Amino acid sequence: MKTLHVELGNRRYPIVIGSDLLSQPELYTQHIKAKQVLVLSNTTVAPLYLDKVLTQLTSFDVQTVILPDGEQYKTLDVLTQVFDKLLASKFSRNATLIALGGGVIGDMGGFAAACYQRGIHFIQIPTTLLAQVDSSVGGKTGVNHPLGKNMIGAFYQPQCVIADADVLDTLDDRQLAAGLAEVIKYGLIRDIDFFEWLETNIAALLNRDKTALAYAIERSCLNKAEIVAEDETETGVRATLNLGHTFGHAIETGMGYGTYLHGEAVAIGTCQAADLSRRKGWLTDADVTRIIALFKQCHLPTEPPEQLSSEQFLDLMAVDKKNVNGHIRLILLTKIGVATLPIDVEKDLLLQTLSNYGRK
Ligand code: NAD
Ligand code: GLY
């Protein structure tokens, strides 16, 4: 078992990474401040892991909310079910919400915790690779809007993150690969040694080698924790975590939430960002080929959907939290392992990527 910390002063919190953590109640019960606990999960994760968590919470007054499974349910409307339950159960301000699930449940649970009575305690038990390496850490919470991904939300940090690698045993290969897209991101934006380690160990990760997975989770969380500690509310370096995400969010919104997994859309978007970085003269052809090859080894898509035209991409990319005064701003790579802060990109170069990269 390894414990890292997100260093945020008096809001400092642990990320515990290891095996069989769900059966070690003190890991999370020590962060519960009062009797009232709500566990939020979904229809896929609850049958697998809810009982295991509930048996550790017998001394608490526990309520559960089980949401439908899918990115298309990450909405304000669906989130109302959580507020209904909290109010009907007369939960007070010292209550704790535990989010048991992937990034969708984590983002929704965190946002509900941030909003209910202006803030209750919150614990993340991430159950996908993507959630363990990225979404459960750092306090970005929220829901989607039909016009834009994650557009309604709040920064709200959890009391702790419990990343039990054993739960990944039930995750299917497509979801595991989607999580690897965010793992590769850390190598690309700030950790060339990790990128090279990933190139060497990608087969072990895809084969679910426990040691390799534990290392990838820990190294990813270490990178994320350092970035969040430096820039909690994304006024600077935290934006680099959005490499490929402006393209990716456009794909998710444009194709309909849930058509592409978030990690799949990020993989494509990162290849588009790499192509644009080459057009800027920063990456070489060989760098771009190397980046695409790693995503391809994970069986992740690397080319944008044909149905989305350049004009649609531009329109969708205009709704992004990094944009300023209506200008699209992107994270690019000056080399593998070094990302820019958000930059305005010449429109003709962006159009070249949108109309040429990955187009038949
Ligand atoms: P997800 O939450 O939809 O989970 C993927 C699928 O795996 C779902 O069907 C889920 O029910 C299932 N699942 C979860 N755990 C399982 C397990 N252990 N065994 C079997 N099935 C399991 O998707 P995700 O990829 O975890 O997260 C994507 C979401 O995270 C997106 O909404 C994205 O915007 C968000 N995100 C947020 C941040 C952040 O910083 N807050 C960062 C990255 C992504
Ligand atoms: N996943 C992007 C961030 O946490 O900032």
PDB file of N, CA and C in Angstrom, residues 33-91:
ATOM      1  N   LYS A  33     -17.004  12.201   9.406  1.00  0.00           N
ATOM      2  CA  LYS A  33     -17.045  13.028  10.622  1.00  0.00           C
ATOM      3  C   LYS A  33     -18.318  12.834  11.447  1.00  0.00           C
ATOM      4  N   ALA A  34     -19.351  12.211  10.855  1.00  0.00           N
ATOM      5  CA  ALA A  34     -20.615  12.071  11.582  1.00  0.00           C
ATOM      6  C   ALA A  34     -21.331  10.828  11.086  1.00  0.00           C
ATOM      7  N   LYS A  35     -22.468  10.523  11.697  1.00  0.00           N
ATOM      8  CA  LYS A  35     -23.173   9.259  11.414  1.00  0.00           C
ATOM      9  C   LYS A  35     -23.719   9.166   9.992  1.00  0.00           C
ATOM     10  N   GLN A  36     -24.160  10.309   9.450  1.00  0.00           N
ATOM     11  CA  GLN A  36     -24.892  10.256   8.175  1.00  0.00           C
ATOM     12  C   GLN A  36     -23.938  10.100   6.983  1.00  0.00           C
ATOM     13  N   VAL A  37     -24.154   9.035   6.215  1.00  0.00           N
ATOM     14  CA  VAL A  37     -23.295   8.742   5.055  1.00  0.00           C
ATOM     15  C   VAL A  37     -24.183   8.376   3.872  1.00  0.00           C
ATOM     16  N   LEU A  38     -23.914   8.982   2.732  1.00  0.00           N
ATOM     17  CA  LEU A  38     -24.614   8.571   1.511  1.00  0.00           C
ATOM     18  C   LEU A  38     -23.596   7.974   0.547  1.00  0.00           C
ATOM     19  N   VAL A  39     -23.863   6.761   0.085  1.00  0.00           N
ATOM     20  CA  VAL A  39     -22.976   6.158  -0.917  1.00  0.00           C
ATOM     21  C   VAL A  39     -23.653   6.289  -2.279  1.00  0.00           C
ATOM     22  N   LEU A  40     -22.932   6.925  -3.200  1.00  0.00           N
ATOM     23  CA  LEU A  40     -23.440   7.112  -4.564  1.00  0.00           C
ATOM     24  C   LEU A  40     -22.716   6.147  -5.491  1.00  0.00           C
ATOM     25  N   SER A  41     -23.493   5.398  -6.277  1.00  0.00           N
ATOM     26  CA  SER A  41     -22.857   4.486  -7.229  1.00  0.00           C
ATOM     27  C   SER A  41     -23.757   4.377  -8.467  1.00  0.00           C
ATOM     28  N   ASN A  42     -23.462   3.412  -9.319  1.00  0.00           N
ATOM     29  CA  ASN A  42     -24.330   3.245 -10.491  1.00  0.00           C
ATOM     30  C   ASN A  42     -24.740   1.778 -10.644  1.00  0.00           C
ATOM     31  N   THR A  43     -25.565   1.526 -11.647  1.00  0.00           N
ATOM     32  CA  THR A  43     -26.184   0.198 -11.781  1.00  0.00           C
ATOM     33  C   THR A  43     -25.173  -0.885 -12.179  1.00  0.00           C
ATOM     34  N   THR A  44     -23.987  -0.499 -12.633  1.00  0.00           N
ATOM     35  CA  THR A  44     -22.955  -1.492 -12.968  1.00  0.00           C
ATOM     36  C   THR A  44     -22.037  -1.750 -11.772  1.00  0.00           C
ATOM     37  N   VAL A  45     -21.625  -0.694 -11.111  1.00  0.00           N
ATOM     38  CA  VAL A  45     -20.637  -0.828 -10.035  1.00  0.00           C
ATOM     39  C   VAL A  45     -21.285  -1.326  -8.744  1.00  0.00           C
ATOM     40  N   ALA A  46     -22.521  -0.877  -8.485  1.00  0.00           N
ATOM     41  CA  ALA A  46     -23.169  -1.246  -7.217  1.00  0.00           C
ATOM     42  C   ALA A  46     -23.256  -2.771  -7.030  1.00  0.00           C
ATOM     43  N   PRO A  47     -23.723  -3.529  -8.036  1.00  0.00           N
ATOM     44  CA  PRO A  47     -23.798  -4.983  -7.818  1.00  0.00           C
ATOM     45  C   PRO A  47     -22.425  -5.609  -7.558  1.00  0.00           C
ATOM     46  N   LEU A  48     -21.367  -4.959  -8.025  1.00  0.00           N
ATOM     47  CA  LEU A  48     -20.027  -5.536  -7.854  1.00  0.00           C
ATOM     48  C   LEU A  48     -19.409  -5.195  -6.498  1.00  0.00           C
ATOM     49  N   TYR A  49     -19.569  -3.956  -6.056  1.00  0.00           N
ATOM     50  CA  TYR A  49     -18.774  -3.495  -4.902  1.00  0.00           C
ATOM     51  C   TYR A  49     -19.547  -2.803  -3.785  1.00  0.00           C
ATOM     52  N   LEU A  50     -20.825  -2.526  -3.988  1.00  0.00           N
ATOM     53  CA  LEU A  50     -21.531  -1.761  -2.953  1.00  0.00           C
ATOM     54  C   LEU A  50     -21.600  -2.529  -1.634  1.00  0.00           C
ATOM     55  N   ASP A  51     -21.932  -3.821  -1.690  1.00  0.00           N
ATOM     56  CA  ASP A  51     -22.058  -4.602  -0.450  1.00  0.00           C
ATOM     57  C   ASP A  51     -20.749  -4.604   0.333  1.00  0.00           C
ATOM     58  N   LYS A  52     -19.665  -4.712  -0.404  1.00  0.00           N
ATOM     59  CA  LYS A  52     -18.350  -4.743   0.250  1.00  0.00           C
ATOM     60  C   LYS A  52     -18.124  -3.455   1.047  1.00  0.00           C
ATOM     61  N   VAL A  53     -18.542  -2.333   0.457  1.00  0.00           N
ATOM     62  CA  VAL A  53     -18.371  -1.052   1.155  1.00  0.00           C
ATOM     63  C   VAL A  53     -19.375  -0.947   2.301  1.00  0.00           C
ATOM     64  N   LEU A  54     -20.622  -1.355   2.046  1.00  0.00           N
ATOM     65  CA  LEU A  54     -21.660  -1.200   3.083  1.00  0.00           C
ATOM     66  C   LEU A  54     -21.348  -2.045   4.327  1.00  0.00           C
ATOM     67  N   THR A  55     -20.753  -3.223   4.120  1.00  0.00           N
ATOM     68  CA  THR A  55     -20.466  -4.058   5.304  1.00  0.00           C
ATOM     69  C   THR A  55     -19.414  -3.409   6.202  1.00  0.00           C
ATOM     70  N   GLN A  56     -18.673  -2.457   5.650  1.00  0.00           N
ATOM     71  CA  GLN A  56     -17.672  -1.760   6.480  1.00  0.00           C
ATOM     72  C   GLN A  56     -18.286  -0.561   7.201  1.00  0.00           C
ATOM     73  N   LEU A  57     -19.544  -0.267   6.869  1.00  0.00           N
ATOM     74  CA  LEU A  57     -20.132   0.984   7.388  1.00  0.00           C
ATOM     75  C   LEU A  57     -21.308   0.719   8.317  1.00  0.00           C
ATOM     76  N   THR A  58     -21.322  -0.458   8.972  1.00  0.00           N
ATOM     77  CA  THR A  58     -22.508  -0.832   9.753  1.00  0.00           C
ATOM     78  C   THR A  58     -22.752   0.104  10.943  1.00  0.00           C
ATOM     79  N   SER A  59     -21.730   0.781  11.391  1.00  0.00           N
ATOM     80  CA  SER A  59     -21.943   1.667  12.548  1.00  0.00           C
ATOM     81  C   SER A  59     -22.424   3.061  12.129  1.00  0.00           C
ATOM     82  N   PHE A  60     -22.685   3.240  10.822  1.00  0.00           N
ATOM     83  CA  PHE A  60     -23.146   4.548  10.344  1.00  0.00           C
ATOM     84  C   PHE A  60     -24.598   4.450   9.878  1.00  0.00           C
ATOM     85  N   ASP A  61     -25.228   5.619   9.741  1.00  0.00           N
ATOM     86  CA  ASP A  61     -26.584   5.692   9.189  1.00  0.00           C
ATOM     87  C   ASP A  61     -26.420   5.923   7.683  1.00  0.00           C
ATOM     88  N   VAL A  62     -26.522   4.815   6.919  1.00  0.00           N
ATOM     89  CA  VAL A  62     -26.130   4.882   5.501  1.00  0.00           C
ATOM     90  C   VAL A  62     -27.346   4.866   4.570  1.00  0.00           C
ATOM     91  N   GLN A  63     -27.339   5.772   3.619  1.00  0.00           N
ATOM     92  CA  GLN A  63     -28.309   5.777   2.526  1.00  0.00           C
ATOM     93  C   GLN A  63     -27.548   5.522   1.232  1.00  0.00           C
ATOM     94  N   THR A  64     -28.250   5.004   0.228  1.00  0.00           N
ATOM     95  CA  THR A  64     -27.573   4.805  -1.067  1.00  0.00           C
ATOM     96  C   THR A  64     -28.405   5.439  -2.188  1.00  0.00           C
ATOM     97  N   VAL A  65     -27.704   5.890  -3.215  1.00  0.00           N
ATOM     98  CA  VAL A  65     -28.359   6.315  -4.456  1.00  0.00           C
ATOM     99  C   VAL A  65     -27.625   5.616  -5.591  1.00  0.00           C
ATOM    100  N   ILE A  66     -28.377   4.895  -6.401  1.00  0.00           N
ATOM    101  CA  ILE A  66     -27.776   4.159  -7.521  1.00  0.00           C
ATOM    102  C   ILE A  66     -28.285   4.793  -8.816  1.00  0.00           C
ATOM    103  N   LEU A  67     -27.384   5.443  -9.527  1.00  0.00           N
ATOM    104  CA  LEU A  67     -27.766   6.160 -10.751  1.00  0.00           C
ATOM    105  C   LEU A  67     -27.661   5.229 -11.961  1.00  0.00           C
ATOM    106  N   PRO A  68     -28.362   5.573 -13.041  1.00  0.00           N
ATOM    107  CA  PRO A  68     -28.145   4.820 -14.284  1.00  0.00           C
ATOM    108  C   PRO A  68     -26.705   5.008 -14.739  1.00  0.00           C
ATOM    109  N   ASP A  69     -26.184   4.028 -15.467  1.00  0.00           N
ATOM    110  CA  ASP A  69     -24.771   4.028 -15.864  1.00  0.00           C
ATOM    111  C   ASP A  69     -24.591   4.699 -17.225  1.00  0.00           C
ATOM    112  N   GLY A  70     -23.717   5.693 -17.288  1.00  0.00           N
ATOM    113  CA  GLY A  70     -23.362   6.236 -18.599  1.00  0.00           C
ATOM    114  C   GLY A  70     -23.114   7.736 -18.560  1.00  0.00           C
ATOM    115  N   GLU A  71     -22.241   8.142 -19.478  1.00  0.00           N
ATOM    116  CA  GLU A  71     -21.898   9.566 -19.609  1.00  0.00           C
ATOM    117  C   GLU A  71     -23.134  10.404 -19.931  1.00  0.00           C
ATOM    118  N   GLN A  72     -24.095   9.797 -20.629  1.00  0.00           N
ATOM    119  CA  GLN A  72     -25.303  10.543 -21.005  1.00  0.00           C
ATOM    120  C   GLN A  72     -26.178  10.884 -19.803  1.00  0.00           C
ATOM    121  N   TYR A  73     -25.888  10.240 -18.655  1.00  0.00           N
ATOM    122  CA  TYR A  73     -26.655  10.544 -17.435  1.00  0.00           C
ATOM    123  C   TYR A  73     -25.914  11.519 -16.520  1.00  0.00           C
ATOM    124  N   LYS A  74     -24.797  12.036 -16.989  1.00  0.00           N
ATOM    125  CA  LYS A  74     -24.038  12.996 -16.168  1.00  0.00           C
ATOM    126  C   LYS A  74     -24.659  14.381 -16.367  1.00  0.00           C
ATOM    127  N   THR A  75     -25.874  14.529 -15.832  1.00  0.00           N
ATOM    128  CA  THR A  75     -26.635  15.760 -16.062  1.00  0.00           C
ATOM    129  C   THR A  75     -27.161  16.303 -14.736  1.00  0.00           C
ATOM    130  N   LEU A  76     -27.528  17.576 -14.774  1.00  0.00           N
ATOM    131  CA  LEU A  76     -28.128  18.208 -13.591  1.00  0.00           C
ATOM    132  C   LEU A  76     -29.417  17.502 -13.215  1.00  0.00           C
ATOM    133  N   ASP A  77     -30.172  17.114 -14.252  1.00  0.00           N
ATOM    134  CA  ASP A  77     -31.453  16.470 -14.028  1.00  0.00           C
ATOM    135  C   ASP A  77     -31.276  15.178 -13.212  1.00  0.00           C
ATOM    136  N   VAL A  78     -30.339  14.332 -13.631  1.00  0.00           N
ATOM    137  CA  VAL A  78     -30.107  13.058 -12.921  1.00  0.00           C
ATOM    138  C   VAL A  78     -29.542  13.329 -11.518  1.00  0.00           C
ATOM    139  N   LEU A  79     -28.719  14.356 -11.420  1.00  0.00           N
ATOM    140  CA  LEU A  79     -28.099  14.664 -10.119  1.00  0.00           C
ATOM    141  C   LEU A  79     -29.147  15.032  -9.067  1.00  0.00           C
ATOM    142  N   THR A  80     -30.280  15.517  -9.517  1.00  0.00           N
ATOM    143  CA  THR A  80     -31.342  15.886  -8.574  1.00  0.00           C
ATOM    144  C   THR A  80     -31.715  14.713  -7.662  1.00  0.00           C
ATOM    145  N   GLN A  81     -31.574  13.485  -8.187  1.00  0.00           N
ATOM    146  CA  GLN A  81     -31.898  12.299  -7.362  1.00  0.00           C
ATOM    147  C   GLN A  81     -31.071  12.270  -6.078  1.00  0.00           C
ATOM    148  N   VAL A  82     -29.840  12.763  -6.173  1.00  0.00           N
ATOM    149  CA  VAL A  82     -28.969  12.758  -4.985  1.00  0.00           C
ATOM    150  C   VAL A  82     -29.485  13.786  -3.971  1.00  0.00           C
ATOM    151  N   PHE A  83     -29.827  14.981  -4.466  1.00  0.00           N
ATOM    152  CA  PHE A  83     -30.348  16.017  -3.549  1.00  0.00           C
ATOM    153  C   PHE A  83     -31.671  15.558  -2.932  1.00  0.00           C
ATOM    154  N   ASP A  84     -32.505  14.896  -3.736  1.00  0.00           N
ATOM    155  CA  ASP A  84     -33.789  14.387  -3.213  1.00  0.00           C
ATOM    156  C   ASP A  84     -33.539  13.454  -2.029  1.00  0.00           C
ATOM    157  N   LYS A  85     -32.584  12.538  -2.204  1.00  0.00           N
ATOM    158  CA  LYS A  85     -32.314  11.550  -1.140  1.00  0.00           C
ATOM    159  C   LYS A  85     -31.713  12.225   0.095  1.00  0.00           C
ATOM    160  N   LEU A  86     -30.781  13.152  -0.132  1.00  0.00           N
ATOM    161  CA  LEU A  86     -30.143  13.836   1.010  1.00  0.00           C
ATOM    162  C   LEU A  86     -31.188  14.608   1.818  1.00  0.00           C
ATOM    163  N   LEU A  87     -32.092  15.266   1.110  1.00  0.00           N
ATOM    164  CA  LEU A  87     -33.119  16.066   1.800  1.00  0.00           C
ATOM    165  C   LEU A  87     -34.148  15.165   2.465  1.00  0.00           C
ATOM    166  N   ALA A  88     -34.599  14.134   1.738  1.00  0.00           N
ATOM    167  CA  ALA A  88     -35.617  13.242   2.300  1.00  0.00           C
ATOM    168  C   ALA A  88     -35.074  12.534   3.545  1.00  0.00           C
ATOM    169  N   SER A  89     -33.752  12.294   3.573  1.00  0.00           N
ATOM    170  CA  SER A  89     -33.142  11.614   4.721  1.00  0.00           C
ATOM    171  C   SER A  89     -32.689  12.602   5.796  1.00  0.00           C
ATOM    172  N   LYS A  90     -32.979  13.885   5.552  1.00  0.00           N
ATOM    173  CA  LYS A  90     -32.635  14.958   6.515  1.00  0.00           C
ATOM    174  C   LYS A  90     -31.139  14.956   6.855  1.00  0.00           C
ATOM    175  N   PHE A  91     -30.326  14.808   5.838  1.00  0.00           N
ATOM    176  CA  PHE A  91     -28.873  14.840   6.058  1.00  0.00           C
ATOM    177  C   PHE A  91     -28.448  16.261   6.388  1.00  0.00           C
TER     178      PHE A  91
END
